mmCIF file of C-alpha atoms and ligand atoms in Angstrom:
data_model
loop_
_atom_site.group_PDB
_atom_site.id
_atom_site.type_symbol
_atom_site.label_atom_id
_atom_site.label_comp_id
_atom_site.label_asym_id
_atom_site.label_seq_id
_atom_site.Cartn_x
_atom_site.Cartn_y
_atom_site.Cartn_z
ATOM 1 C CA UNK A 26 52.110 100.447 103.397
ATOM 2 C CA UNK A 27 48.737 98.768 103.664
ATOM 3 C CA UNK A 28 48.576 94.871 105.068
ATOM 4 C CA UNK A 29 47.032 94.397 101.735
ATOM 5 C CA UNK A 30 49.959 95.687 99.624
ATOM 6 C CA UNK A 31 52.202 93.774 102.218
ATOM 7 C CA UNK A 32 50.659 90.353 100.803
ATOM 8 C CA UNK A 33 50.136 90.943 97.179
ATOM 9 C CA UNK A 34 52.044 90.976 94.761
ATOM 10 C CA UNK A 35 52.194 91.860 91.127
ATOM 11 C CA UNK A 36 54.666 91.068 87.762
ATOM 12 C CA UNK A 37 55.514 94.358 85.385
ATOM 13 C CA UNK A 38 56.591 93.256 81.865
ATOM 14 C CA UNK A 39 58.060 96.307 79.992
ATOM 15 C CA UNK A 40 60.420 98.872 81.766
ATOM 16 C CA UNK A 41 60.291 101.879 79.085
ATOM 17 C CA UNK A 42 59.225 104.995 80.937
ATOM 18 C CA UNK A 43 55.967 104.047 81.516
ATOM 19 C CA UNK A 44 56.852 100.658 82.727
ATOM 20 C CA UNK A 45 59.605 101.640 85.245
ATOM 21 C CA UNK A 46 56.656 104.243 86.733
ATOM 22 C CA UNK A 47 53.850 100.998 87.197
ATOM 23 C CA UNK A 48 56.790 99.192 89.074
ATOM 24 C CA UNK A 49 58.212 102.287 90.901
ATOM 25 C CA UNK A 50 55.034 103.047 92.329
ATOM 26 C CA UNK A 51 54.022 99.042 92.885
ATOM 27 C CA UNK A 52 56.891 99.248 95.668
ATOM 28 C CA UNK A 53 56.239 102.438 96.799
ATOM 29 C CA UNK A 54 53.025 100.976 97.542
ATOM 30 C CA UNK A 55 54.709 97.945 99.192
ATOM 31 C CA UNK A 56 53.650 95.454 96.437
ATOM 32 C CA UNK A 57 55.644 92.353 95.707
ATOM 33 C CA UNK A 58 57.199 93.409 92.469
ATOM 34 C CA UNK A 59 58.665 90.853 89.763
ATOM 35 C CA UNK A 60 60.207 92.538 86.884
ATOM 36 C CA UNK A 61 61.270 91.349 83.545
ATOM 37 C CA UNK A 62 62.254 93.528 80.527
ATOM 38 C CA UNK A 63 63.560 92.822 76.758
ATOM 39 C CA UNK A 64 66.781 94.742 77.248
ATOM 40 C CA UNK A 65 68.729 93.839 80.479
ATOM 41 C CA UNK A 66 69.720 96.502 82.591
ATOM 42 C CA UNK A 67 66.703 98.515 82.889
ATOM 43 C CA UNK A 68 65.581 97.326 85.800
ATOM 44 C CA UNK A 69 68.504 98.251 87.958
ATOM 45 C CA UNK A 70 67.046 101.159 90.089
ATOM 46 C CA UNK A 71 64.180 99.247 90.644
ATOM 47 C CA UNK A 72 66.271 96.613 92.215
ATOM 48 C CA UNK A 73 67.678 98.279 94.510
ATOM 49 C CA UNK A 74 64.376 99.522 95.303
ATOM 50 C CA UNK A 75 63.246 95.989 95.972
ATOM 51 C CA UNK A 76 61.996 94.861 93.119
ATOM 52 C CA UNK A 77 62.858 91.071 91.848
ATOM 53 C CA UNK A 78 64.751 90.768 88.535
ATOM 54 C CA UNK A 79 64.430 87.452 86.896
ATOM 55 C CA UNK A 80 65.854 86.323 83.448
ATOM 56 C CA UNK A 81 62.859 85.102 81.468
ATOM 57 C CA UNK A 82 59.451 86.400 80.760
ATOM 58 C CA UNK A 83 57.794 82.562 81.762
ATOM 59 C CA UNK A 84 59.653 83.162 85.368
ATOM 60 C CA UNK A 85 58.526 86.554 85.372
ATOM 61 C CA UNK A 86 54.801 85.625 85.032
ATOM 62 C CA UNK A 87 54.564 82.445 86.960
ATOM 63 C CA UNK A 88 56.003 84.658 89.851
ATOM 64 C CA UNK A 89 52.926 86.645 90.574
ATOM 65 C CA UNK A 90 49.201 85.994 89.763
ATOM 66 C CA UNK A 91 48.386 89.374 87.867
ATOM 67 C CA UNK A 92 50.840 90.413 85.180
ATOM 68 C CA UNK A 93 50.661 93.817 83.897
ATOM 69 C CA UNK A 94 52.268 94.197 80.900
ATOM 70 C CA UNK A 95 53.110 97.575 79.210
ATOM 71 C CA UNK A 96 55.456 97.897 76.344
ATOM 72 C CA UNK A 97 55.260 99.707 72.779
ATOM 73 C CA UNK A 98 52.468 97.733 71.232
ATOM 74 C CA UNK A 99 50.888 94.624 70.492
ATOM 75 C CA UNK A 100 52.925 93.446 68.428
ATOM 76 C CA UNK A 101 55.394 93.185 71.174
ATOM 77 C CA UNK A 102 53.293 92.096 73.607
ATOM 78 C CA UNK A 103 52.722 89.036 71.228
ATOM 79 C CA UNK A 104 56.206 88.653 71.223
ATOM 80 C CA UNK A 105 56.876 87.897 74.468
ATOM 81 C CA UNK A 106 53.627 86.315 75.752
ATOM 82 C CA UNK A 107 52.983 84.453 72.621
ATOM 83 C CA UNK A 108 56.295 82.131 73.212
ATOM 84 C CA UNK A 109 54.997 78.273 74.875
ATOM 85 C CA UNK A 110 56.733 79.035 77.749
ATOM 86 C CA UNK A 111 55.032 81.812 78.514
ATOM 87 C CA UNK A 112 51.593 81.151 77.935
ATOM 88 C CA UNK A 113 51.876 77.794 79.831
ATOM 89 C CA UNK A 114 53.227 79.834 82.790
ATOM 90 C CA UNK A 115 50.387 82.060 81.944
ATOM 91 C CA UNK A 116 47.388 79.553 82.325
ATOM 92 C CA UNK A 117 45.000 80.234 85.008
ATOM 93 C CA UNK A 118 46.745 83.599 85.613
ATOM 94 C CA UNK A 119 45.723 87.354 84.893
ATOM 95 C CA UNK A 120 47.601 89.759 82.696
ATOM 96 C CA UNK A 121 46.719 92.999 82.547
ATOM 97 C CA UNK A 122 47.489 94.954 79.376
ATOM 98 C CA UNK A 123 47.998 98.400 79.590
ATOM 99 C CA UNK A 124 49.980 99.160 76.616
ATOM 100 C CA UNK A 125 48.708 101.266 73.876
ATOM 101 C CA UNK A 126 46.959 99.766 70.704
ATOM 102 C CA UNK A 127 43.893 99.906 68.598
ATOM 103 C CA UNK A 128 40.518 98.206 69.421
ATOM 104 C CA UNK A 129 41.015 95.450 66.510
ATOM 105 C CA UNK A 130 44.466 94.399 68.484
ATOM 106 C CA UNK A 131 42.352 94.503 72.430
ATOM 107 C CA UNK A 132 40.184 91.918 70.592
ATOM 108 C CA UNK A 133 42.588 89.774 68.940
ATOM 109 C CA UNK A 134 44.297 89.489 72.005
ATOM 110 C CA UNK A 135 41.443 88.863 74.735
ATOM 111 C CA UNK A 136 40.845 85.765 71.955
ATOM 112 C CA UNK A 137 44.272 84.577 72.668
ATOM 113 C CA UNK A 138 43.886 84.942 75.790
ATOM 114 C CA UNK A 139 40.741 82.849 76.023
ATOM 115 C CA UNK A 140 41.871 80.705 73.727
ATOM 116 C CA UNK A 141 45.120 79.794 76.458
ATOM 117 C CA UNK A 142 43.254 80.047 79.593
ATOM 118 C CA UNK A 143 44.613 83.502 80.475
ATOM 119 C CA UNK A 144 42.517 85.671 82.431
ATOM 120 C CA UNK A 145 42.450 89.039 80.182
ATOM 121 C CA UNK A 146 41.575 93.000 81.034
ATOM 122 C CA UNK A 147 42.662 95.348 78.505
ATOM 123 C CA UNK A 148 43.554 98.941 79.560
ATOM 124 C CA UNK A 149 45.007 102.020 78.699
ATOM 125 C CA UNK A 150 47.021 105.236 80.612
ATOM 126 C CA UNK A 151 46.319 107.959 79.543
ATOM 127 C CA UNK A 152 48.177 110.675 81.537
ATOM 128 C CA UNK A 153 52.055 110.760 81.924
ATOM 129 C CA UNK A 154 54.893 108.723 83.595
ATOM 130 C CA UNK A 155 55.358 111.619 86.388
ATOM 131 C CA UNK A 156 51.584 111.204 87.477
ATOM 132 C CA UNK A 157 51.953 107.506 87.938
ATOM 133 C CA UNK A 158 51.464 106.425 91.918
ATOM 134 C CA UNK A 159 49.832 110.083 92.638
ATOM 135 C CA UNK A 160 46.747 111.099 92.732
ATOM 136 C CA UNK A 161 46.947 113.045 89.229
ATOM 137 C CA UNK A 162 47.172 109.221 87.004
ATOM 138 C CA UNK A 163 44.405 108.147 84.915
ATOM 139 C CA UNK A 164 43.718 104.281 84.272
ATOM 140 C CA UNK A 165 41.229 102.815 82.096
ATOM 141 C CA UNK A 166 40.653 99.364 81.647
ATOM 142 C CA UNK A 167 37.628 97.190 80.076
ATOM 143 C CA UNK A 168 36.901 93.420 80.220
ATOM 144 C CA UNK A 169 35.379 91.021 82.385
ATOM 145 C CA UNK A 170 33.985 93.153 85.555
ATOM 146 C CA UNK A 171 34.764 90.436 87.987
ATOM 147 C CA UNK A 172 38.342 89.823 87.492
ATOM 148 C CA UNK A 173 38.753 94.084 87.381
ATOM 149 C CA UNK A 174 37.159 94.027 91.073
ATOM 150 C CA UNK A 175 39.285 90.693 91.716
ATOM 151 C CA UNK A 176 42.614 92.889 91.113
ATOM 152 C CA UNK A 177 41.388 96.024 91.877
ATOM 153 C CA UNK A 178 43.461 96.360 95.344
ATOM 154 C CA UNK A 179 46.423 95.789 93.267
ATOM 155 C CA UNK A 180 45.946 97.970 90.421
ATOM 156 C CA UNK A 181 44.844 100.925 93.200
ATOM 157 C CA UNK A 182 48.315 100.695 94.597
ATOM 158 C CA UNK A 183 49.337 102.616 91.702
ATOM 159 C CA UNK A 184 46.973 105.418 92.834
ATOM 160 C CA UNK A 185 45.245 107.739 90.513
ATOM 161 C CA UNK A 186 41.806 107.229 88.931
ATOM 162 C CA UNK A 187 40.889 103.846 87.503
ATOM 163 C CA UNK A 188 37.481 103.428 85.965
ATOM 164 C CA UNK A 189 36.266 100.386 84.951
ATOM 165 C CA UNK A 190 34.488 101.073 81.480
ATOM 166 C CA UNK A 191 32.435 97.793 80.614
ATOM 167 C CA UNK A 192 32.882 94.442 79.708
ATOM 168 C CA UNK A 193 33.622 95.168 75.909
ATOM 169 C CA UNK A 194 37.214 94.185 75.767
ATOM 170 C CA UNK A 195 38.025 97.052 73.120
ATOM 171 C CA UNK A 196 36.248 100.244 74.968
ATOM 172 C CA UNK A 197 39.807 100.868 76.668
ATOM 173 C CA UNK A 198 41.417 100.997 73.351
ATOM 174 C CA UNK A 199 39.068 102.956 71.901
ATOM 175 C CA UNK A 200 38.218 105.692 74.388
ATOM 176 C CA UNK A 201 42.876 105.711 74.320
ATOM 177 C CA UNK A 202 42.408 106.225 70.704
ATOM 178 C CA UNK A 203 39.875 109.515 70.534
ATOM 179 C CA UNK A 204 41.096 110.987 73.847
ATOM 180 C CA UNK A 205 44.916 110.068 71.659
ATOM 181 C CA UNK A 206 43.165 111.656 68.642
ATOM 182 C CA UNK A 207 42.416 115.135 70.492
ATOM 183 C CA UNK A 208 45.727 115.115 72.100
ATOM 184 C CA UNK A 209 48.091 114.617 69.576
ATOM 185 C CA UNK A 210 45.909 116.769 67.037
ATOM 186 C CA UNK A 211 45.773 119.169 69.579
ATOM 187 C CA UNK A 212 49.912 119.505 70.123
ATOM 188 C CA UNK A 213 50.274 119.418 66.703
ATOM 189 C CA UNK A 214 48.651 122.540 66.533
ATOM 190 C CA UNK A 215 50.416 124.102 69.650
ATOM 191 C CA UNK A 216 53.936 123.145 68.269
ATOM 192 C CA UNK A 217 52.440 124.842 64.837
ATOM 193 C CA UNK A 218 51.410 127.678 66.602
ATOM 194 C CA UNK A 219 55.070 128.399 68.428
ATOM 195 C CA UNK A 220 56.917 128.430 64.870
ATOM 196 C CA UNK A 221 54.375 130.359 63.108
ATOM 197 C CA UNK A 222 54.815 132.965 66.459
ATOM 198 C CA UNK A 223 58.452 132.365 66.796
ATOM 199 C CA UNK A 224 58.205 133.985 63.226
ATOM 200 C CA UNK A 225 56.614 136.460 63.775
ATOM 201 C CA UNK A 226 58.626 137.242 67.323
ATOM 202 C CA UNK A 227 56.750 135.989 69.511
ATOM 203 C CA UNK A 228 58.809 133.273 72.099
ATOM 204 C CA UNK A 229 57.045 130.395 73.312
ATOM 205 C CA UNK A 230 57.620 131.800 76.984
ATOM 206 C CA UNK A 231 55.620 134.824 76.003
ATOM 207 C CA UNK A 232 52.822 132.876 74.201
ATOM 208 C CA UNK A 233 52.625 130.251 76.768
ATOM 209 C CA UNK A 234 50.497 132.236 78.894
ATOM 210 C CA UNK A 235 47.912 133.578 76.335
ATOM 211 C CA UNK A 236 47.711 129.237 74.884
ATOM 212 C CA UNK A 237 47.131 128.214 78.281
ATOM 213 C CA UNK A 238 44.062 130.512 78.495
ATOM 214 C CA UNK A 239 42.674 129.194 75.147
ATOM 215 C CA UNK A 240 43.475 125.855 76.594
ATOM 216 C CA UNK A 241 41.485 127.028 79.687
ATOM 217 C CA UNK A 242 38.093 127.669 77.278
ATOM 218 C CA UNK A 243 38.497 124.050 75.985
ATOM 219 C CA UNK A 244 36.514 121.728 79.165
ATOM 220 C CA UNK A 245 33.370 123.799 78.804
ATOM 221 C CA UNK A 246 33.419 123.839 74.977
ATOM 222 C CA UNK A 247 33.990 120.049 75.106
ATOM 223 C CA UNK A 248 30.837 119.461 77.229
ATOM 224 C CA UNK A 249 28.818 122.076 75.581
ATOM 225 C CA UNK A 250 29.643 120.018 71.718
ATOM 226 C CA UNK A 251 29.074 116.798 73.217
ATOM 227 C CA UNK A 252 25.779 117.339 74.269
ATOM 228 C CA UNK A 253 25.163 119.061 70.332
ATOM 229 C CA UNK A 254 26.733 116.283 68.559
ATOM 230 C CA UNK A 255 24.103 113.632 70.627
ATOM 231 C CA UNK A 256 21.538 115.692 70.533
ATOM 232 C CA UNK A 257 22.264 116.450 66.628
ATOM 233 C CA UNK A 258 21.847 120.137 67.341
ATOM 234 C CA UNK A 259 24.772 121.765 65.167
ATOM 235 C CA UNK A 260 23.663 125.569 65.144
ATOM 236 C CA UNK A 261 25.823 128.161 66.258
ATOM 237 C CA UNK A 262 24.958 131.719 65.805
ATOM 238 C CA UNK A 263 28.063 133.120 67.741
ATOM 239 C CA UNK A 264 30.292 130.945 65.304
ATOM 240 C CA UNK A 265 29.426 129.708 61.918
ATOM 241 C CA UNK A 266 31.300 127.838 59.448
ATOM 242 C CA UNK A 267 31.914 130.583 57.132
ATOM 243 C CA UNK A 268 33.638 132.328 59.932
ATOM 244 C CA UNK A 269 35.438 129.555 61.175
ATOM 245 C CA UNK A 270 37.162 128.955 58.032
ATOM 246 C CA UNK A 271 38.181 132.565 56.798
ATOM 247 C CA UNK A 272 39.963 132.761 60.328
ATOM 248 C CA UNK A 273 41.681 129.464 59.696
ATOM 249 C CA UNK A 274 42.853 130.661 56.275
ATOM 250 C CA UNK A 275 43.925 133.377 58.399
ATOM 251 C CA UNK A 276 46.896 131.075 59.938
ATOM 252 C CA UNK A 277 47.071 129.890 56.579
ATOM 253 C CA UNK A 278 48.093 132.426 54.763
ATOM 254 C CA UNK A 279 50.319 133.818 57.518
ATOM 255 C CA UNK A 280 52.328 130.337 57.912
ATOM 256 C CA UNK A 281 53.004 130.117 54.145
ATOM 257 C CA UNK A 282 54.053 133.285 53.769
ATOM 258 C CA UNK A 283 56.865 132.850 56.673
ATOM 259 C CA UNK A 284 57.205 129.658 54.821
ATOM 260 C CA UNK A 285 56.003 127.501 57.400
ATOM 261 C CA UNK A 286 53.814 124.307 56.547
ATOM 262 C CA UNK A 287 50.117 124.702 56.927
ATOM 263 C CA UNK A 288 49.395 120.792 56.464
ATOM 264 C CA UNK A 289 47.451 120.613 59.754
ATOM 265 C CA UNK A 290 45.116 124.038 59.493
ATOM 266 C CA UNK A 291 44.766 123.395 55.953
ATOM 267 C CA UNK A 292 43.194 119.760 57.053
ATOM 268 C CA UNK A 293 40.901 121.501 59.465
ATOM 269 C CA UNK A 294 39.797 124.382 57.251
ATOM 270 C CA UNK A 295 39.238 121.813 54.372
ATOM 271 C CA UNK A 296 36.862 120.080 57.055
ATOM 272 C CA UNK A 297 35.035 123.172 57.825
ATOM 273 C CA UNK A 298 34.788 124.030 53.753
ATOM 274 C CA UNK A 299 33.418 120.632 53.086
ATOM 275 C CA UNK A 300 30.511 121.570 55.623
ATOM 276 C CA UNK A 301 30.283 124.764 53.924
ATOM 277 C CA UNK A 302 29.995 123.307 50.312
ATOM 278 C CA UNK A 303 27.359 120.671 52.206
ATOM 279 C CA UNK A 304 25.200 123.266 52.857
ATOM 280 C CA UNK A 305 25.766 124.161 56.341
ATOM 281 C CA UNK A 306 27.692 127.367 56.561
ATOM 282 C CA UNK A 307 25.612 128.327 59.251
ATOM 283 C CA UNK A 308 25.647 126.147 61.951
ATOM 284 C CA UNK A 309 28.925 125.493 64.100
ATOM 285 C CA UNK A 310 32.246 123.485 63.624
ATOM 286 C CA UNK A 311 30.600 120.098 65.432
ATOM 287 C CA UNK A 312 28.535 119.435 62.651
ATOM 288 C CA UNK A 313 32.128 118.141 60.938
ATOM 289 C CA UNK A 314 31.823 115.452 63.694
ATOM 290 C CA UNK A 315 28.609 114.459 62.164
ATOM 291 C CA UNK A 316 29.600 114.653 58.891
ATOM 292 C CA UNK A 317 32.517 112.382 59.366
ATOM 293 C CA UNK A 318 30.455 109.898 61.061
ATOM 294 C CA UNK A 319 28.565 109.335 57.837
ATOM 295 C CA UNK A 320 29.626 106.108 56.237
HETATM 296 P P1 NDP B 22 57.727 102.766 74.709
HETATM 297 O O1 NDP B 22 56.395 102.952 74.060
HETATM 298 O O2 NDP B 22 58.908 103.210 73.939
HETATM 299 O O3 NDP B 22 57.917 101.230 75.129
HETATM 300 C C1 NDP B 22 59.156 100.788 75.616
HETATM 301 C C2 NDP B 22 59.035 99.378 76.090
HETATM 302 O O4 NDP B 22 58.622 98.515 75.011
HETATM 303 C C3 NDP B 22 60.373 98.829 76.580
HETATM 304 O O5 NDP B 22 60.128 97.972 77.654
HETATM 305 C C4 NDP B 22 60.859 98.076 75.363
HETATM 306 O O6 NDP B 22 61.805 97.089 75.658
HETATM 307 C C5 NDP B 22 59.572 97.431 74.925
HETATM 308 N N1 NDP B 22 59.629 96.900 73.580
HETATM 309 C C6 NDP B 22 59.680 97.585 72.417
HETATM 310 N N2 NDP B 22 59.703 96.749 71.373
HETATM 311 C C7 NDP B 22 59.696 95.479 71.895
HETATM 312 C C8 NDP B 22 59.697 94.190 71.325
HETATM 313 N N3 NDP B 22 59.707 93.993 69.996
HETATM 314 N N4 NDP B 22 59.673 93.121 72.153
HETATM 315 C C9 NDP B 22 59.634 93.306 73.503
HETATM 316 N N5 NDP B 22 59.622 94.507 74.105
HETATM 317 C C10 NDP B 22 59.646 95.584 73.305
HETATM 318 O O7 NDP B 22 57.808 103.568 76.094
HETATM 319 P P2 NDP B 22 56.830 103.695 77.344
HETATM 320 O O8 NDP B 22 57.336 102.806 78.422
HETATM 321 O O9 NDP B 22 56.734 105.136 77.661
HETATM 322 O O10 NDP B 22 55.384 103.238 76.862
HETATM 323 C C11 NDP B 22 54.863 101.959 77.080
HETATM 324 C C12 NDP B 22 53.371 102.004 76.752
HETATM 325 O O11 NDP B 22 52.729 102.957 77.601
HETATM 326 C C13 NDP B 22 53.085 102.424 75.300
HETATM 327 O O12 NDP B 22 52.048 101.655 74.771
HETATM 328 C C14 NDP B 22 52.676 103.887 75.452
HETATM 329 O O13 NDP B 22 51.810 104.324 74.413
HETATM 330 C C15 NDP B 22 51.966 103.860 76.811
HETATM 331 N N6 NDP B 22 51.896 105.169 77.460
HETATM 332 C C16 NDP B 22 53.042 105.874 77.696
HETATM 333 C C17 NDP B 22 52.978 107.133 78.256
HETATM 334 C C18 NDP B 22 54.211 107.925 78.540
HETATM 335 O O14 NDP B 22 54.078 109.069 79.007
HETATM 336 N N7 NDP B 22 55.411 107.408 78.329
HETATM 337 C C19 NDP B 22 51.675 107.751 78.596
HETATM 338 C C20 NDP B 22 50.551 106.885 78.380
HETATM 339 C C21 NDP B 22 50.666 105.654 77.809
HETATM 340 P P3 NDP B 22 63.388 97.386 75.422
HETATM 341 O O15 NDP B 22 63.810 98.160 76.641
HETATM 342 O O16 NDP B 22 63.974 96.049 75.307
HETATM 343 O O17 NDP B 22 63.501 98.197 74.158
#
């Protein structure tokens, strides 16, 4: 426990998963840790960790000068901050708000916040509850730069990787929503790809291996694509279009003929046939990222 952590001392509003991991690892850390959660109850364990349970949000927040707040979305996080009380506690204070939203919402409520003379950063996690305090957790947060390196020995307490992306108070929320956008697109396919093997088979145990190898291609395809797509270079010899798309009707045809739905290859191949019908059925399957982009 650092002399730092000994001294400081932080608020966590919000004790869903994600919240209980931010306070269990702000007292592993030995960080003065004021909790306060919709529901009562859930803050039980961390009690008896050491945490301090209080019975409003306004004593919550005028217990500690940074509040980080992490609950479903913004909507709640109006609801709770948004109340007199709280935003007169607030005043003068820092809340940091790492729950999940879109870029419109980071703005809207960095206004408010300025608006109340509440010191604002906007963030984002985007890896899950078990990585929080280890080295494996991945913070993002954007806003002013000084208050970030103000509460910086704070936030580190939760260990992990934090990265500071600008002062643009919606880059957090935005880099959360395309890194949420390959994610969720990208399990969606997974979980497609066990049932369409489960009917042909195949268990997910014996898969597994085999997925976790084409996950193992992805980083270097990633780089290699982003570098394309600034560059606007979209060839690709080793992989056109047209071949992209005859082995996505490929999984296709196979799912609907076990009956399974295609909804989420047949949204991918109608990407890549769009291309085609553009006129690039030779270059690779970036140039939809282009094409996309086009407003
Ligand atoms: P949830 O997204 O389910 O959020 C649960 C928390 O939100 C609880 O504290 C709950 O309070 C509170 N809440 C919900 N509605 C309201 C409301 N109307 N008013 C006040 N509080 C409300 O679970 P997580 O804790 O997992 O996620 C919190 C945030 O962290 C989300 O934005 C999520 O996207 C993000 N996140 C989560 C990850 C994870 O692995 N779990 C990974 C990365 C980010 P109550 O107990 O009273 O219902």
């Amino acid at each position: 426990m650092s002399q730092q952590n000994e001294q400081s001392s932080v608020t966590v509003i919000g004790l869903g998963p994600m919240g209980r991991a931010l306070a269990g690892a702000f007292l592993d850390a030995g960080v003065r840790t004021t909790v306060w959660n919709r529901t009562p109850g859930r803050d039980r364990e961390l009690v008896e960790r050491g945490a301090i349970s209080v019975g409003s949000p306004e004593e919550a927040v005028a217990a500690s000068g940074l509040t980080v707040v992490c609950v479903v979305n913004y909507d709640a996080v109006d609801g709770i901050l948004r109340r007199d009380a709280v935003t007169a506690a607030l005043k003068g204070r820092t809340v940091v708000n790492l729950t999940a939203d879109t870029p419109h919402r980071a703005r809207e409520a960095a206004q408010w916040a300025a608006e109340h003379g509440v010191r604002y950063l906007d963030g984002a996690i985007m890896t899950p509850t078990v990585t929080i305090g280890t080295p494996a957790g991945v913070f993002i947060y954007s806003g002013p730069a000084d208050l970030y390196d103000e509460h910086r020995p704070v936030l580190d307490a939760l260990s992990g990787t934090h990265t500071h992306l600008g002062e643009k108070i919606c880059r957090a929320a935005a880099y959360d929503i395309a890194l949420l956008d390959i994610f969720w697109t990208a399990m969606a396919g997974y979980n497609h790809a066990l049932a369409v093997a489960r009917a042909e088979g195949i268990t997910a145990r014996e898969l597994a291996p085999f997925a976790q190898g084409i996950g193992a291609i992805l980083p270097a395809i990633f780089e290699g694509v982003a570098e394309e797509v600034d560059d606007e270079n979209f060839s690709d010899e080793g992989s056109p279009l047209t071949s992209t798309a005859s082995t996505m009707a490929h999984v296709i045809h196979t799912s609907e003929a076990h009956g399974i739905d295609a909804g989420v290859m047949r949204a991918a191949e109608g990407l890549a046939r769009q291309a085609i019908g553009r006129g690039y059925g030779g270059e690779g399957f970036h140039r939809v990222a282009e094409l996309l982009g086009r407003r």
